[in-house]
Amino acid sequence: MKIDMQLLGEIDRLQLSDRAGRLREELLNCKPRVVSDRAKLAMEAWRETEGQPIDLRRAKLLKRVLGSVPLVIFRGQLLADSDTKYFRGAHPHCDYDGSYLIPLLQESQGEVTLGGPAEKGILGEEDLATLLEAVKFWKGKTAVEKAREVATAAMGTWYDDLVEAGTQRYEAMAPVPSVVDNGRIVNEGLRSFIAEAEKHIPQWVDTRDDDIEKLYFWQSTIIALEAVINFANRYSKLAKDMAAAEQDLGWRAELEKIAEICQWVPENPARNFREALQSIVMCNLALKLETGCSTATGWGLVDQYLYPYFKRDLHEGRLSLEEAADLVHDLLLCTARKEWVAELSWRDFMQKQRLSSIGLGGPNRQGEDASNELTYLVLHVRG
């Protein structure tokens, strides 16, 4: 790919906007919070779906979480996204591992360690009480605990000895893809995935397929993706309501734009660079609220699947380079604001915050350098 050297020169001269600078300072200066909103909703959903197939139970759990978890848009945000109602925060996922929180809560004195021993999140008394309830509720019911039982049965005390020596408990790693198909999400929208699942169900009936797991998978796929679309629509309504009460004309206009965009994506194909970014941010947030685990946060090669939107908007004058840099900054901010309450044995490995990955550059399928101007813009903003 031929790089536009003039554009690279303009990227080198870019300065962080005042808006982005304020948000970055807020990130650096605020203390993370550990909250229990998701834990409470997950327990409610699991009680209501007792006896149903596991696929449908997990999909309905996500539907309950995305349909009721508190939403917030902080002043200055261009992309709607917040894992918790605080600027930095984390939801412990007791339904993923019903026991990992016990030693963390036992040592808690108003704070809980997050990724590593140096990073702590504030934990209020009400949230602590709810999390203790959740720990008891999920005890013995989770896949991680079942995997731990199998490992112990197979290796005896060796496994605990390895963990004590500094090995992470690998059964606590999420059994999900590290990177979802963000390229298809921005190009086709979630409605295309739903249509594909809906097409398979009558075919399954017509062929009299006796593999009921297929049906459960397609049904749960539809429930989960509809939940993500509704989640974006909740953000759209929040932005619209905030705009109606906002006196600052500039911020009101941004809120109205957020409302319009979240009404369109990720349900539908993105029409421009900002919509493409909002689409992947919303889906990544939904995935974080579903699993809460580090391996579910990869963004893939953002400079590849977002590049056509970036280049076209610049070329057609719908986007300035300064505006593109601000949007990229918000993408990076969305990643930096998310926290993870890690399992105790991961402390030394994690050191700080949660794991996340944004892919850039590298070779294409022909072995050629795939870097482009967006690659350099992301690196410049990150620096």
Short mmCIF file of C-alpha atoms in Angstrom, two decimals, residues 101-287:
data_model
loop_
_atom_site.label_atom_id
_atom_site.label_comp_id
_atom_site.label_asym_id
_atom_site.label_seq_id
_atom_site.Cartn_x
_atom_site.Cartn_y
_atom_site.Cartn_z
CA LEU A 101 -13.64 -13.28 45.00
CA ILE A 102 -13.56 -14.87 48.45
CA PRO A 103 -9.86 -14.17 49.28
CA LEU A 104 -10.08 -10.73 47.70
CA LEU A 105 -13.13 -9.77 49.76
CA GLN A 106 -11.64 -11.26 52.92
CA GLU A 107 -8.70 -8.87 52.73
CA SER A 108 -10.89 -5.96 51.69
CA GLN A 109 -10.92 -2.87 53.87
CA GLY A 110 -12.98 -0.70 51.58
CA GLU A 111 -10.78 -1.58 48.57
CA VAL A 112 -10.25 -4.59 46.30
CA THR A 113 -7.17 -5.33 44.21
CA LEU A 114 -7.82 -5.25 40.47
CA GLY A 115 -5.26 -6.44 37.93
CA GLY A 116 -2.25 -6.34 40.22
CA PRO A 117 -1.37 -5.62 43.85
CA ALA A 118 -0.67 -1.93 43.18
CA GLU A 119 -4.06 -1.22 41.58
CA LYS A 120 -7.01 -1.10 43.96
CA GLY A 121 -10.65 -0.22 43.47
CA ILE A 122 -12.97 1.37 46.03
CA LEU A 123 -15.68 -1.01 47.27
CA GLY A 124 -18.65 0.42 49.17
CA GLU A 125 -20.51 -1.46 51.92
CA GLU A 126 -23.68 -1.99 49.88
CA ASP A 127 -21.72 -3.35 46.92
CA LEU A 128 -19.70 -5.57 49.27
CA ALA A 129 -22.89 -7.06 50.72
CA THR A 130 -24.29 -7.80 47.26
CA LEU A 131 -21.03 -9.39 46.10
CA LEU A 132 -20.88 -11.61 49.18
CA GLU A 133 -24.43 -12.72 48.39
CA ALA A 134 -23.39 -13.42 44.79
CA VAL A 135 -20.36 -15.45 45.89
CA LYS A 136 -22.62 -17.70 47.97
CA PHE A 137 -25.21 -17.94 45.19
CA TRP A 138 -22.74 -19.03 42.49
CA LYS A 139 -20.59 -21.26 44.69
CA GLY A 140 -20.28 -24.68 43.01
CA LYS A 141 -22.36 -23.68 39.96
CA THR A 142 -19.73 -22.34 37.57
CA ALA A 143 -17.72 -23.91 34.77
CA VAL A 144 -14.44 -22.64 36.21
CA GLU A 145 -15.04 -24.47 39.47
CA LYS A 146 -15.90 -27.68 37.61
CA ALA A 147 -12.68 -27.35 35.58
CA ARG A 148 -10.74 -26.79 38.80
CA GLU A 149 -12.19 -29.99 40.26
CA VAL A 150 -11.09 -31.93 37.17
CA ALA A 151 -7.57 -30.45 37.32
CA THR A 152 -7.23 -31.29 41.00
CA ALA A 153 -8.55 -34.81 40.44
CA ALA A 154 -6.05 -35.38 37.64
CA MET A 155 -2.97 -33.78 39.23
CA GLY A 156 -3.65 -34.03 42.95
CA THR A 157 -1.82 -31.44 45.02
CA TRP A 158 0.59 -30.72 42.16
CA TYR A 159 -1.81 -28.23 40.67
CA ASP A 160 -2.11 -26.14 43.84
CA ASP A 161 1.67 -26.37 44.28
CA LEU A 162 2.16 -24.95 40.77
CA VAL A 163 -0.21 -22.08 41.52
CA GLU A 164 1.53 -21.36 44.80
CA ALA A 165 4.84 -21.28 42.93
CA GLY A 166 3.57 -18.55 40.65
CA THR A 167 1.61 -20.24 37.84
CA GLN A 168 -1.74 -18.69 36.97
CA ARG A 169 -4.89 -20.76 37.32
CA TYR A 170 -5.50 -21.35 33.64
CA GLU A 171 -9.01 -22.68 34.12
CA ALA A 172 -9.93 -19.07 34.92
CA MET A 173 -9.11 -17.99 31.36
CA ALA A 174 -12.23 -17.28 29.31
CA PRO A 175 -13.02 -20.03 26.77
CA VAL A 176 -14.06 -17.45 24.18
CA PRO A 177 -12.36 -15.96 21.12
CA SER A 178 -9.94 -13.16 21.91
CA VAL A 179 -11.14 -11.16 18.91
CA VAL A 180 -14.62 -11.03 17.43
CA ASP A 181 -15.25 -10.34 13.74
CA ASN A 182 -15.29 -6.56 14.07
CA GLY A 183 -14.82 -6.16 10.33
CA ARG A 184 -18.10 -7.91 9.61
CA ILE A 185 -19.85 -6.06 12.45
CA VAL A 186 -19.00 -2.63 11.03
CA ASN A 187 -19.56 -3.67 7.40
CA GLU A 188 -22.80 -5.62 7.81
CA GLY A 189 -24.24 -4.84 11.25
CA LEU A 190 -25.58 -7.23 13.89
CA ARG A 191 -28.88 -7.58 12.05
CA SER A 192 -27.06 -9.67 9.43
CA PHE A 193 -25.96 -12.15 12.12
CA ILE A 194 -29.53 -12.37 13.42
CA ALA A 195 -30.87 -12.97 9.91
CA GLU A 196 -28.37 -15.79 9.45
CA ALA A 197 -29.42 -17.46 12.71
CA GLU A 198 -33.11 -17.03 11.85
CA LYS A 199 -32.55 -18.70 8.49
CA HIS A 200 -31.12 -21.83 10.11
CA ILE A 201 -34.07 -22.52 12.42
CA PRO A 202 -36.72 -23.42 9.76
CA GLN A 203 -34.05 -25.41 7.91
CA TRP A 204 -33.41 -27.37 11.11
CA VAL A 205 -37.14 -28.08 11.41
CA ASP A 206 -37.55 -29.04 7.75
CA THR A 207 -34.64 -31.48 7.80
CA ARG A 208 -35.85 -33.00 11.10
CA ASP A 209 -32.39 -32.62 12.54
CA ASP A 210 -32.27 -34.28 15.96
CA ASP A 211 -29.35 -32.19 17.28
CA ILE A 212 -31.28 -29.93 19.66
CA GLU A 213 -28.07 -28.08 20.63
CA LYS A 214 -28.09 -26.42 17.21
CA LEU A 215 -31.53 -24.97 17.86
CA TYR A 216 -30.52 -23.72 21.29
CA PHE A 217 -27.43 -22.08 19.79
CA TRP A 218 -29.37 -20.18 17.12
CA GLN A 219 -32.08 -19.14 19.56
CA SER A 220 -29.53 -17.89 22.08
CA THR A 221 -27.63 -16.06 19.33
CA ILE A 222 -30.78 -14.14 18.40
CA ILE A 223 -31.55 -13.28 22.04
CA ALA A 224 -27.99 -12.09 22.71
CA LEU A 225 -27.65 -9.96 19.59
CA GLU A 226 -31.09 -8.40 20.02
CA ALA A 227 -29.96 -7.55 23.56
CA VAL A 228 -26.88 -5.73 22.22
CA ILE A 229 -29.05 -3.76 19.77
CA ASN A 230 -31.43 -2.81 22.60
CA PHE A 231 -28.40 -1.85 24.70
CA ALA A 232 -27.32 0.63 22.01
CA ASN A 233 -30.87 1.95 21.82
CA ARG A 234 -30.82 2.53 25.59
CA TYR A 235 -27.71 4.66 25.07
CA SER A 236 -29.49 6.50 22.26
CA LYS A 237 -32.40 7.36 24.54
CA LEU A 238 -30.06 8.44 27.34
CA ALA A 239 -28.18 10.78 25.00
CA LYS A 240 -31.44 12.18 23.65
CA ASP A 241 -32.79 12.84 27.15
CA MET A 242 -29.50 14.45 28.23
CA ALA A 243 -29.51 16.65 25.13
CA ALA A 244 -33.02 17.89 25.87
CA ALA A 245 -31.90 19.14 29.29
CA GLU A 246 -28.46 20.47 28.24
CA GLN A 247 -27.82 24.24 28.15
CA ASP A 248 -24.37 24.07 26.52
CA LEU A 249 -25.14 24.16 22.78
CA GLY A 250 -21.90 22.44 21.77
CA TRP A 251 -22.33 19.52 24.15
CA ARG A 252 -26.03 19.30 23.27
CA ALA A 253 -25.11 18.86 19.62
CA GLU A 254 -22.65 16.07 20.50
CA LEU A 255 -25.30 14.30 22.58
CA GLU A 256 -27.78 14.53 19.73
CA LYS A 257 -25.16 13.02 17.41
CA ILE A 258 -24.50 10.18 19.87
CA ALA A 259 -28.25 9.51 20.05
CA GLU A 260 -28.51 9.35 16.26
CA ILE A 261 -25.49 7.05 15.90
CA CYS A 262 -26.49 4.62 18.66
CA GLN A 263 -29.92 4.30 17.09
CA TRP A 264 -28.21 3.08 13.90
CA VAL A 265 -25.18 1.02 14.97
CA PRO A 266 -24.26 -1.69 15.74
CA GLU A 267 -27.58 -2.97 14.40
CA ASN A 268 -26.86 -1.71 10.89
CA PRO A 269 -23.71 -1.28 8.76
CA ALA A 270 -21.60 1.74 9.69
CA ARG A 271 -21.85 4.63 7.23
CA ASN A 272 -18.77 6.56 8.35
CA PHE A 273 -15.69 6.43 10.56
CA ARG A 274 -17.42 7.61 13.74
CA GLU A 275 -20.23 5.07 13.35
CA ALA A 276 -17.69 2.30 12.72
CA LEU A 277 -15.86 3.21 15.95
CA GLN A 278 -19.10 3.43 17.94
CA SER A 279 -20.19 0.06 16.59
CA ILE A 280 -17.09 -1.80 17.78
CA VAL A 281 -17.00 0.09 21.08
CA MET A 282 -20.61 -0.86 21.84
CA CYS A 283 -20.06 -4.52 20.96
CA ASN A 284 -16.84 -4.67 22.96
CA LEU A 285 -18.63 -3.21 25.98
CA ALA A 286 -21.44 -5.76 25.64
CA LEU A 287 -18.87 -8.55 25.44
#
